[in-house]
Coordinates of C-alpha atoms in Angstrom, one line a residue:
X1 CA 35.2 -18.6 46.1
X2 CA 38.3 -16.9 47.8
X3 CA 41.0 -16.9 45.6
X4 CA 43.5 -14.4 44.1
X5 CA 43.7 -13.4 41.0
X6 CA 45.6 -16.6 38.6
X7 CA 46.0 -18.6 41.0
X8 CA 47.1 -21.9 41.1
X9 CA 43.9 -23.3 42.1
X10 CA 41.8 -21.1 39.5
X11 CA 44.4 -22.2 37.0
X12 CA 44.0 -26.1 37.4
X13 CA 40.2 -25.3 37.3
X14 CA 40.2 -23.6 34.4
X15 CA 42.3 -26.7 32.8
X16 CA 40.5 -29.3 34.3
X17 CA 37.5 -28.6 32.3
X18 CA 39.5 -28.2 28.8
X19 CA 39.4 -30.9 26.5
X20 CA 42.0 -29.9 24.1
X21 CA 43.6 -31.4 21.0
X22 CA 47.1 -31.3 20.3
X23 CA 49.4 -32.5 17.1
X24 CA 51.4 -35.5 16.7
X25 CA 51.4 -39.6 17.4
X26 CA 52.6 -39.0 20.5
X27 CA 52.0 -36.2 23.4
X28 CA 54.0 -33.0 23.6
X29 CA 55.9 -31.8 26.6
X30 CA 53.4 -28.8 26.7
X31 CA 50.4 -31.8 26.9
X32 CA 52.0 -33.6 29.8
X33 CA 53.1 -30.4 31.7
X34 CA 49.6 -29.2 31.6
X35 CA 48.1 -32.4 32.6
X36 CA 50.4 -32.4 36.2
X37 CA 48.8 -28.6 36.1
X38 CA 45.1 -30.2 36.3
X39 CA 44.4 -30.7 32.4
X40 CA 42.0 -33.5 33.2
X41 CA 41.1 -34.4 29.4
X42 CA 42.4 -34.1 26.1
X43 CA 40.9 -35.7 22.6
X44 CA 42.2 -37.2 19.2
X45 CA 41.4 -36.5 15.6
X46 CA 42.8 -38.6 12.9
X47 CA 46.5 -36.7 12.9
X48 CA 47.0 -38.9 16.3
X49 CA 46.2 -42.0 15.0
X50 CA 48.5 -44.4 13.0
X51 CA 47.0 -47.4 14.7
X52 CA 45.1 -48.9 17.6
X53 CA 48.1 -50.3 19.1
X54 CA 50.2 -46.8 18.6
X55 CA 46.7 -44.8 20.1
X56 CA 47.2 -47.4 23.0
X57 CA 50.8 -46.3 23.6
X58 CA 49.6 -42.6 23.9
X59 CA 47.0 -43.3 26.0
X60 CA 49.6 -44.8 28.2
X61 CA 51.8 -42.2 28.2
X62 CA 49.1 -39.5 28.7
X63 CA 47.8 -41.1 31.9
X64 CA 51.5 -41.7 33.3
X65 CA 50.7 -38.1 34.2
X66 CA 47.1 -38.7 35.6
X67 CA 45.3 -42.3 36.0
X68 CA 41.6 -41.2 35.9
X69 CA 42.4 -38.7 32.4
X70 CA 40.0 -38.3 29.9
X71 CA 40.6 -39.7 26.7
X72 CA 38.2 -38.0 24.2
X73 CA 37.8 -38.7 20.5
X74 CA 35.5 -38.1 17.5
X75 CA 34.6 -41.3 16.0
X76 CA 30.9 -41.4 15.1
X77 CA 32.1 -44.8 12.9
X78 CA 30.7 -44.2 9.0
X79 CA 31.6 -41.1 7.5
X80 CA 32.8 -39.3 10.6
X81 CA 35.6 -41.6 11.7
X82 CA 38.9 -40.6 13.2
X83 CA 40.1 -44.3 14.0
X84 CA 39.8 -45.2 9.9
X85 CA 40.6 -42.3 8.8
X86 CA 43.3 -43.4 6.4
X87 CA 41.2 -46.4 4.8
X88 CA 37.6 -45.9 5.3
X89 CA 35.4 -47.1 8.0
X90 CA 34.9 -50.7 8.1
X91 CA 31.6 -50.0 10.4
X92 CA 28.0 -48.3 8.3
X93 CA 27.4 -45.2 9.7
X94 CA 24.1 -43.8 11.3
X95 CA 22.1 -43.7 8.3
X96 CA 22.7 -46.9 7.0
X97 CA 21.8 -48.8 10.4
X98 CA 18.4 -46.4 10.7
X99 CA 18.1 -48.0 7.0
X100 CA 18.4 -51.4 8.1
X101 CA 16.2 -50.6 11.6
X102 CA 17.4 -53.6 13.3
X103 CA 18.1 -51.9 17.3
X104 CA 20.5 -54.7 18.0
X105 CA 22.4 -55.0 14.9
X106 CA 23.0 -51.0 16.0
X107 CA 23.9 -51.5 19.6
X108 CA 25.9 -55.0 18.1
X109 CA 27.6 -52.5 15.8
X110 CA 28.7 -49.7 18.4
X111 CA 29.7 -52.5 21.0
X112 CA 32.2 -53.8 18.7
X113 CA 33.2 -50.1 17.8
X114 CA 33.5 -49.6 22.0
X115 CA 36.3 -52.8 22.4
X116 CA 38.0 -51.2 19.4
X117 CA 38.2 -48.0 21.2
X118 CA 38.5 -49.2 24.9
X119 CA 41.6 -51.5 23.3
X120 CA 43.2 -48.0 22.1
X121 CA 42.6 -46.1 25.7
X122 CA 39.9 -44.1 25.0
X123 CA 37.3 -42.8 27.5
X124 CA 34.8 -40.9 25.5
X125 CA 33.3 -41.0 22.6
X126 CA 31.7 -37.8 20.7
X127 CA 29.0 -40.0 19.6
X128 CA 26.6 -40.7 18.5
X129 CA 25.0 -38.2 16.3
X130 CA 21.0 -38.1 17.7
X131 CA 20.0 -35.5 15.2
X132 CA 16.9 -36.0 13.4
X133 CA 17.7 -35.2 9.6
X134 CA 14.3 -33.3 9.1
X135 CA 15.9 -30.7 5.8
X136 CA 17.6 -33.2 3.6
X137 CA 19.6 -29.8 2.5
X138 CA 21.1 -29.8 6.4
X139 CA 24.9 -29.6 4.9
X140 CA 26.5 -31.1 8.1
X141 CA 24.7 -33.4 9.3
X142 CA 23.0 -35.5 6.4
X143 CA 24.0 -39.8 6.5
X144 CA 25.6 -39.4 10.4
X145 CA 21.7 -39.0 11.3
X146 CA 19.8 -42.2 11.7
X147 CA 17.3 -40.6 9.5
X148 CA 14.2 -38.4 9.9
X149 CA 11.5 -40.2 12.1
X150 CA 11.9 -39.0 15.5
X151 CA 11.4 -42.6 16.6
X152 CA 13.3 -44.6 14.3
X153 CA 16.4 -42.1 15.8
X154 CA 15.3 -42.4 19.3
X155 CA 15.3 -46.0 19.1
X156 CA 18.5 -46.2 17.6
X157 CA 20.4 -43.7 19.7
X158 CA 19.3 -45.9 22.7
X159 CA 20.6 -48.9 20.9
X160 CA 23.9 -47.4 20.1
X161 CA 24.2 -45.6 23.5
X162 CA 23.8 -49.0 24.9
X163 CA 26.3 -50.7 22.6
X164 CA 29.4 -48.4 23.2
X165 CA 28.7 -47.9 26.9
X166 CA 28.8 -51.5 27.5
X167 CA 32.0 -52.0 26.6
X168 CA 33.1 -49.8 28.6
X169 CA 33.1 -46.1 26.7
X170 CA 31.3 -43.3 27.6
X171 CA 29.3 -42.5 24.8
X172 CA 27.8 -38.2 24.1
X173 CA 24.6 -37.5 22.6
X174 CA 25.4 -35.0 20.1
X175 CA 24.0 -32.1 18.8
X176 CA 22.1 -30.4 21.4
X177 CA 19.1 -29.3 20.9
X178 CA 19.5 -31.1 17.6
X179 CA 21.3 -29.8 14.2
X180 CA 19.0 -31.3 12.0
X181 CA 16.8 -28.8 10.9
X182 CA 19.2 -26.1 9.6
X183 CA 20.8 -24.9 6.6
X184 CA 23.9 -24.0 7.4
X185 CA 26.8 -25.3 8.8
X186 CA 28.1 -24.5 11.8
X187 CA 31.6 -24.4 11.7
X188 CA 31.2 -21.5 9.3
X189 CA 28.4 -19.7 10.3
X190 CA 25.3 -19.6 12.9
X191 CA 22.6 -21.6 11.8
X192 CA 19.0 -21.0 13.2
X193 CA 16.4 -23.6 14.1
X194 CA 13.3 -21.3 13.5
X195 CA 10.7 -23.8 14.9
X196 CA 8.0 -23.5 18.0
X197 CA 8.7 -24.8 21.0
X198 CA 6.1 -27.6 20.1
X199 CA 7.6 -28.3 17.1
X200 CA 10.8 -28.7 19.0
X201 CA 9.8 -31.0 21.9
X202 CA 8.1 -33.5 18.9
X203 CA 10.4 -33.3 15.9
X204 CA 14.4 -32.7 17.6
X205 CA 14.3 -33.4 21.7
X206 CA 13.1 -37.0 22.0
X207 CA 16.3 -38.8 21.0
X208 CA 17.6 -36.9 23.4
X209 CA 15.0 -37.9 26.3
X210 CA 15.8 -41.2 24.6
X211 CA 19.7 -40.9 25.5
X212 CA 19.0 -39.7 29.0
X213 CA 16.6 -42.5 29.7
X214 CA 19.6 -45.3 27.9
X215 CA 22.4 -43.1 30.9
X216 CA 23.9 -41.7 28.5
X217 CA 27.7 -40.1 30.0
X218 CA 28.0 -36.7 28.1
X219 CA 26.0 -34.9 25.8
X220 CA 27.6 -32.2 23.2
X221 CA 25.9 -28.9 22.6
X222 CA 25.1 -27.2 19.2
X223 CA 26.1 -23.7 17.9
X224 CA 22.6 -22.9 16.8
X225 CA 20.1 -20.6 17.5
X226 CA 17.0 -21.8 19.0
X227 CA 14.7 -18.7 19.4
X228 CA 11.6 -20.6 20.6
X229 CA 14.1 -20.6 23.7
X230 CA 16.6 -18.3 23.2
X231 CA 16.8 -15.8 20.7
X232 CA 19.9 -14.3 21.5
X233 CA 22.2 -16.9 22.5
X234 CA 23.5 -20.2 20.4
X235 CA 22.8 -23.1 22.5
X236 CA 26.0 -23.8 23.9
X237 CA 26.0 -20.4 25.3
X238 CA 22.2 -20.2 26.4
X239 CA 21.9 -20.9 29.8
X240 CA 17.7 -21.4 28.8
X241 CA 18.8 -24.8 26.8
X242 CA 21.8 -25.9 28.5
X243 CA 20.1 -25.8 31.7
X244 CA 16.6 -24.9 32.0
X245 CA 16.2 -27.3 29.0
X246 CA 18.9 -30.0 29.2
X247 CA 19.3 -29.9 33.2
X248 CA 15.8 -29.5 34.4
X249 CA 13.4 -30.2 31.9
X250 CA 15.2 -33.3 30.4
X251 CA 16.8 -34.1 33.8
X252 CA 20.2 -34.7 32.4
X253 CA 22.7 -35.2 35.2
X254 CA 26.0 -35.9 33.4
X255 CA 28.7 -34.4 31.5
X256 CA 27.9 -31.3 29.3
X257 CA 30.7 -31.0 26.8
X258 CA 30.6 -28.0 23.9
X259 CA 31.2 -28.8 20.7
X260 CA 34.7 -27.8 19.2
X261 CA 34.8 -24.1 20.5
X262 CA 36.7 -22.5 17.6
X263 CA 33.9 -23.0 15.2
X264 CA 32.8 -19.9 13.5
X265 CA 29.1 -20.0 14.8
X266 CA 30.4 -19.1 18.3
X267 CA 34.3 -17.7 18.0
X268 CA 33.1 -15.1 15.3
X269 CA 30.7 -13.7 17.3
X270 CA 32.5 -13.7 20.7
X271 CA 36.2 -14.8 20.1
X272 CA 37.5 -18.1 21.3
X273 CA 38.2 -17.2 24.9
X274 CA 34.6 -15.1 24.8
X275 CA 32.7 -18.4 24.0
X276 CA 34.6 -20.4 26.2
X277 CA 33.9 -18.1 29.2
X278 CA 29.8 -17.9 28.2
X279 CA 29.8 -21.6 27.6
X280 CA 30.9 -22.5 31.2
X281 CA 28.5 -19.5 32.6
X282 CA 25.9 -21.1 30.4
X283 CA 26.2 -24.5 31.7
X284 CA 28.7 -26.3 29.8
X285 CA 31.0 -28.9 32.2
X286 CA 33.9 -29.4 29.4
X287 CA 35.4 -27.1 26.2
X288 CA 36.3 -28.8 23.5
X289 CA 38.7 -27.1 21.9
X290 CA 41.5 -28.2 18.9
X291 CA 39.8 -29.7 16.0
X292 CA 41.4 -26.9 14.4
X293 CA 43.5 -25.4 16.6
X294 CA 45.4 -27.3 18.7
X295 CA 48.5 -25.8 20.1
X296 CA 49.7 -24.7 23.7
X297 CA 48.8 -21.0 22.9
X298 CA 45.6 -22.0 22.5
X299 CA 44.7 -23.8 25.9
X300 CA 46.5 -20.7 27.6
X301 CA 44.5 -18.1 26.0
X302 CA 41.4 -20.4 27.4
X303 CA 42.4 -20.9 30.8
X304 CA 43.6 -17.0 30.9
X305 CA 39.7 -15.9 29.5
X306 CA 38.2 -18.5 32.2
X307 CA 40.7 -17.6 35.3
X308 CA 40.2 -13.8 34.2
X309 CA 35.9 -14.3 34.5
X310 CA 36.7 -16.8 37.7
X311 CA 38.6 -13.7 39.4
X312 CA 36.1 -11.0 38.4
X313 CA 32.8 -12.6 38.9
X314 CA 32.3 -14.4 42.3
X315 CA 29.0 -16.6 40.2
X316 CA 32.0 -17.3 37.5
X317 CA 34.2 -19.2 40.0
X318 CA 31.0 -20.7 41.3
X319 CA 30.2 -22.3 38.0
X320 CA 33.9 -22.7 37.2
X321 CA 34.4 -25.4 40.4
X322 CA 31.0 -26.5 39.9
X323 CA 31.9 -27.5 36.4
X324 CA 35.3 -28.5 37.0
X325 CA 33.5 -31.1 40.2
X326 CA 31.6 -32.6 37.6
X327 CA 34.0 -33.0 34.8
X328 CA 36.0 -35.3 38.1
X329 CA 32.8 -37.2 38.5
X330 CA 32.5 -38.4 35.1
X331 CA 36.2 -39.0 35.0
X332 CA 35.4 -41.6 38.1
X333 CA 32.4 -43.0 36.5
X334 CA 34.1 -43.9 33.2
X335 CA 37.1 -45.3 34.5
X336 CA 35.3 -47.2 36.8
X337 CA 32.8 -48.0 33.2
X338 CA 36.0 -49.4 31.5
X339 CA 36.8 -51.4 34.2
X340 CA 33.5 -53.1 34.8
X341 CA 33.2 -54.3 30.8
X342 CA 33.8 -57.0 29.4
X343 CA 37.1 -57.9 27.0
X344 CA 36.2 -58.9 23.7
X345 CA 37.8 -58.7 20.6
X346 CA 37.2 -56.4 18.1
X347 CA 34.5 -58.5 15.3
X348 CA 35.9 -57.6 11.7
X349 CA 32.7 -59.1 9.8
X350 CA 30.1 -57.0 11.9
X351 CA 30.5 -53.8 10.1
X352 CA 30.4 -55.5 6.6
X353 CA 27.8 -57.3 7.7
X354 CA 25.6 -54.7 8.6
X355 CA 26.7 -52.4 5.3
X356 CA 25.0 -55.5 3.0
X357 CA 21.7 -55.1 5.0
X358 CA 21.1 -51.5 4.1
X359 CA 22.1 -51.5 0.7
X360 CA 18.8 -50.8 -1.8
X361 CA 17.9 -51.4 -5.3
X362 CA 16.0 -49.5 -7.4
X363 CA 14.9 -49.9 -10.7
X364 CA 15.3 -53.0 -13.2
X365 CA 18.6 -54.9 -11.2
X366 CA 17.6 -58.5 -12.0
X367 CA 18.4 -57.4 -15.6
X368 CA 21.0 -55.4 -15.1
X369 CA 23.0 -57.1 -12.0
X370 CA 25.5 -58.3 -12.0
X371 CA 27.1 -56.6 -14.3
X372 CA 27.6 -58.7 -17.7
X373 CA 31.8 -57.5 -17.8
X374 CA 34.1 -55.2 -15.9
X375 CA 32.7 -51.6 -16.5
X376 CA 34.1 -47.9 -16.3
X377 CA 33.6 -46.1 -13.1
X378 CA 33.0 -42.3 -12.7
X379 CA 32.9 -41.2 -9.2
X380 CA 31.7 -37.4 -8.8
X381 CA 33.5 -36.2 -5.8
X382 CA 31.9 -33.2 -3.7
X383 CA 33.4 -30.9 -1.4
X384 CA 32.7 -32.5 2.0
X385 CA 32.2 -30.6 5.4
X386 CA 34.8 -30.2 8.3
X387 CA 33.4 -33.4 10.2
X388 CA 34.6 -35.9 7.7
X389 CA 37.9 -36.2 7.2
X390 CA 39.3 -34.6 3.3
X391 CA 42.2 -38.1 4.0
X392 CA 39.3 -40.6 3.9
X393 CA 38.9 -42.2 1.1
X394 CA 35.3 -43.4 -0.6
X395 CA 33.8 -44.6 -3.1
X396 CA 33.2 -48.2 -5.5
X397 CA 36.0 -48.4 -7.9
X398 CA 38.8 -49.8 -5.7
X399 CA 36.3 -52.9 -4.8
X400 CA 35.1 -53.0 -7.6
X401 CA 38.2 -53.7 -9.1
X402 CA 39.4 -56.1 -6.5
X403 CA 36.3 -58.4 -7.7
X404 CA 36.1 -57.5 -11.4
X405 CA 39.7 -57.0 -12.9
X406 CA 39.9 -54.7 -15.9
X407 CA 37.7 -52.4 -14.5
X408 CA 38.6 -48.8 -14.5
X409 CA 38.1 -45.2 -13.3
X410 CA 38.0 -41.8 -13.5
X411 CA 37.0 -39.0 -9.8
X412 CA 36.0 -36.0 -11.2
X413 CA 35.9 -33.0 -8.7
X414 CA 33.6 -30.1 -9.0
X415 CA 36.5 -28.0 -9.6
X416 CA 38.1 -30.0 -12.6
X417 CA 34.3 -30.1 -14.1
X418 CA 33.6 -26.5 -13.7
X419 CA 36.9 -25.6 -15.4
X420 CA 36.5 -28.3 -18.1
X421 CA 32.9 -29.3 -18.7
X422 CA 34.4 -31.8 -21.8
X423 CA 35.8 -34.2 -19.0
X424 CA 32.8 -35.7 -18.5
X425 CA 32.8 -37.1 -23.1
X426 CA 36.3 -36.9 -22.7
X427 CA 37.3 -39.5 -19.5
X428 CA 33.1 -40.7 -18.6
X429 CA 31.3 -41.6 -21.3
X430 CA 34.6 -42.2 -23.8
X431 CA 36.2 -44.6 -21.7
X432 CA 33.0 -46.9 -21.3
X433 CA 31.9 -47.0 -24.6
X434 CA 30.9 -50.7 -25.6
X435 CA 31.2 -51.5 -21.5
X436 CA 29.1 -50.9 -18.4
X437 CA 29.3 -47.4 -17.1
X438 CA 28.8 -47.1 -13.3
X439 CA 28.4 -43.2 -11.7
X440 CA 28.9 -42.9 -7.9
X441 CA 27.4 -40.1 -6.8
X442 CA 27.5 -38.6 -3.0
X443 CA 24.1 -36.4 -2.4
X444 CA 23.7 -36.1 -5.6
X445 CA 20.1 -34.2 -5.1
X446 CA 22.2 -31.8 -2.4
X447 CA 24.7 -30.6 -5.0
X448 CA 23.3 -29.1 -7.9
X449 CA 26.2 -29.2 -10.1
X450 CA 26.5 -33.2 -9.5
X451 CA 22.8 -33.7 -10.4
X452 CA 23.7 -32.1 -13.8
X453 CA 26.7 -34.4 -14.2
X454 CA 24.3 -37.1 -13.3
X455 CA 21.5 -36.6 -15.7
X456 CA 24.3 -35.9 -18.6
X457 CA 25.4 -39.3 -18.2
X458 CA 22.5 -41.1 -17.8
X459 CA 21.2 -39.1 -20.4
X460 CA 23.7 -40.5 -23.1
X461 CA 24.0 -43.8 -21.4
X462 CA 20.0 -44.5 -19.9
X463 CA 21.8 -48.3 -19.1
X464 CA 24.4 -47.0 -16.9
X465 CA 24.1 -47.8 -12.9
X466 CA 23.8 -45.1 -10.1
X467 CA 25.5 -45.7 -7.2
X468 CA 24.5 -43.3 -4.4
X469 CA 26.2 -43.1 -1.0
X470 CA 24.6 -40.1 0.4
X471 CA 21.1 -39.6 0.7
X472 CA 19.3 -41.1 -1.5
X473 CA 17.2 -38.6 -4.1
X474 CA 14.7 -39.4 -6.2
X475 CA 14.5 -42.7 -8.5
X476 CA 16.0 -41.7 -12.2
X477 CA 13.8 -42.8 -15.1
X478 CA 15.1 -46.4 -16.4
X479 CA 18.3 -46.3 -14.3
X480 CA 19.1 -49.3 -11.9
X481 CA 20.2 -47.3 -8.7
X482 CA 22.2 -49.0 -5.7
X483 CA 21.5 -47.3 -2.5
X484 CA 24.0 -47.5 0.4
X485 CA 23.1 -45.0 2.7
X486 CA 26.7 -43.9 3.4
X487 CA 30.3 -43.5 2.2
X488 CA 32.4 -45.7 4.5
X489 CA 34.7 -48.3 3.3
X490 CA 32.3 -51.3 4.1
X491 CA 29.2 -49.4 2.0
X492 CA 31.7 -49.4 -0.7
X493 CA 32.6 -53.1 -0.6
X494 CA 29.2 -54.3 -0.4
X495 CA 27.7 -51.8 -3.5
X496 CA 30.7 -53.9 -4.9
X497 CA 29.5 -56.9 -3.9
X498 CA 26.0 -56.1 -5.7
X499 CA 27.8 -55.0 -8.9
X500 CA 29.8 -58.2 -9.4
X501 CA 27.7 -60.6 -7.9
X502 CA 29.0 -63.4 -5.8
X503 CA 27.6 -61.3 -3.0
X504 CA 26.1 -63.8 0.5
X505 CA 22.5 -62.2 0.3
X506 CA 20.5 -60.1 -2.1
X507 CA 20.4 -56.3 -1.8
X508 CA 16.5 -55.2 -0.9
X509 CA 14.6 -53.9 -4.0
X510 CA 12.7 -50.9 -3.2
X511 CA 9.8 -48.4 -5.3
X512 CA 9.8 -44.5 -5.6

């Protein structure tokens, strides 16, 4: 490529295959300057979002600037959701619809979720999550799996794929080669997927063979180490997965996006503009960039580390325009996928619908359910990862109250227990005496500290009901335990719906 160094060109390359976040309901100056410069994406986390109409607005006003713009976000519906972030998500997440295992309920589900975001502007969705869940300790990825069969997942990614796409959103397969199999998470340090490449190809790739086959627009990369196939490089820098893998063996033709590049797997290692530069070399089409920071000196540092490689390295600016040409190809394809969909409105029963089906019963419930007068609730509140939201709120209490007044409630935090182990006779087990006590829990069996606040109160109350919304652990000796395979709004209202009774159908009973 002949260009001098920082040139204009190299420049609106280097921007065109950004896709940055920025602050505030609507876009800054610096947003809509860089988009005239060639800034052909940006994408929205919940500080954008005050409604679908608002997010409609700024979608507007972003593509006064440029017609065919990407408009990215990070709604995986369920725990991960950007759109609900201030009330919950009315939609089950992964887990819960692998639960059910009804494929069109799933791609019902994620077409409903695609007219919601179509309606608000958006392009492209960072979803949905085709990681198998194989280590139930994996601390990031957990209930936004659809579980750990390789099949139920692969049927299920297809489903969704095909849901959200045909309402006209680009859906992206996310997280390649697949994030389930680690221990650590990824936004804090560099996890490792120590298996053979066998184990690989069976266990983590054929969800994503699955999402090629369904068209799937984008697929996300990882920050893991794979050393069956690279043991030097995280994925999103490996030019062995992204390509060799992904490109070639797969045969995936579309839109390679890297997950958010400031994450500490990658940026510790080689700074922000570092990874950015090896991501692109790797393979990558697109940089995300701005889940955490997302701010004008940001997006220059990246285009200066990409124009800088681009002027020094004649295979750079190769695989700078050859990126930045297919970042304007999907742009074409999804606009012209928005325009070819259908309009239909948004269906505000599906999600609760689909939340009754995966709820689960263990133990003696015909006894015990519906509860016999409004009880006490304790919900035991973890720490949750960087995906979800800390604004979001969960849990059983607030429905519960809605359908059994009188009921009340304490949320005790690790933090508060570990500084004051009493709270738990003081404001659990006081509060309920001569009354149903009901404990939420949220992976329980991940969190040791909550599995010891769990088996204290069932412990002194054996009668009490479990509630978990995570992943489901072992069944407790003589406690009735209602399942829900999530922590969304809707998994709250129908574990509400068991408690009280009155609910339209009857939760499945299940052994073990």
């Amino acid at each position: 490529m002949s260009s001098t160094p920082h040139s204009k060109e190299l420049r609106r390359l280097a921007l065109s295959v950004l896709q940055p976040g920025f602050v505030g309901t609507e876009a800054p100056d610096w947003v809509l300057r860089a988009i005239g410069d060639g800034l052909s994406s940006v994408v929205l986390f919940s500080r954008n979002i005050a409604s679908v109409e608002q997010v409609a607005r700024l979608a507007a006003q972003l593509r006064a600037e440029n017609p065919a713009l990407i408009i990215a976000i990070d709604e995986e519906a369920g725990d991960v959701t950007r759109l609900e972030s201030a009330t919950g998500a009315t939609r089950p997440g992964n887990f819960a619809l692998g639960t059910v295992d009804d494929p069109e309920l799933t791609e019902a589900v994620a077409r409903d979720l695609g007219h919601q975001l179509r309606a608000a502007g958006v392009s492209l969705d960072y979803a949905p999550s085709v990681d198998v869940n194989s280590n139930p300790d994996n601390p990031i990825i957990g209930v936004r799996s659809f579980g750990a069969d390789p099949a139920r997942v692969s049927r299920h990614a297809t489903a969704w794929i095909r849901g959200l796409q045909s309402a006209g959103v680009a859906a992206c397969a996310k997280h390649f080669p697949g994030h389930g199999d680690v221990a650590v998470d990824s936004h804090h340090g560099l996890p490792s997927y120590d298996a053979s490449p066998d184990e690989i190809a069976a266990q983590a790739l054929p969800p994503f063979r699955a999402a090629v086959a369904a068209g799937v627009g984008a697929v996300m990369s990882g920050h893991l180490l794979v050393p069956a196939h690279d043991p030097h490089l995280p994925a999103t820098l490996s030019p062995r997965l992204l390509n060799d893998l992904l490109r070639k063996e797969l045969g995936f033709e579309g839109l390679i996006v890297t997950d958010a590049i400031e994450m500490g797997a990658v940026a510790d290692r080689y700074g922000i503009g570092g990874a950015a530069v090896r991501a692109v070399a790797a393979g990558a089409d697109a940089v995300c960039v701005g889940g955490e920071n997302a701010d004008e000196a940001t997006v220059a540092r990246l285009v200066e580390a990409l124009t800088t490689a681009a002027s020094d390295d004649e295979r750079a600016a190769e695989r700078l325009e050859e990126a930045a040409e297919r970042v304007r190809a999907f742009a074409a394809w999804s606009r012209a996928l928005g325009r070819g969909a259908p309009v239909d409105p948004v269906n505000r029963d599906i999600g609760f619908v689909a939340a009754r089906r995966a709820v689960r019963l263990r133990g003696a419930a015909d006894a015990t359910l519906p509860l016999a007068a409004p009880p006490h609730v304790v919900e035991l509140v973890p720490s949750t990862n960087l995906a979800i939201g800390k604004e979001t709120p969960w849990g059983v209490a607030a429905p519960l109250r809605e359908r059994l007044p009188g009921t009340t409630f304490v949320r005790v935090p690790h933090q508060q227990l570990a500084e004051r182990p009493a709270v738990l006779a003081d404001h659990a087990l006081a509060p309920a005496a001569g009354r149903p006590l009901v404990v939420v829990v949220r992976d329980a069996t991940r969190h040791a500290w909550m599995g010891r606040a769990l088996a204290e109160l069932t412990a002194a109350r054996p009668d009490a009901v479990v509630v978990e919304m995570g992943l489901p652990g072992d069944s407790l000796p003589g406690a009735v335990q209602v399942l829900t395979h999530g922590a969304t709004a809707a998994s709250g209202v129908a574990a509400a719906e068991v408690l009280a009774g009155g609910r339209p159908g009857r939760a499945a009973t299940v052994s073990g």
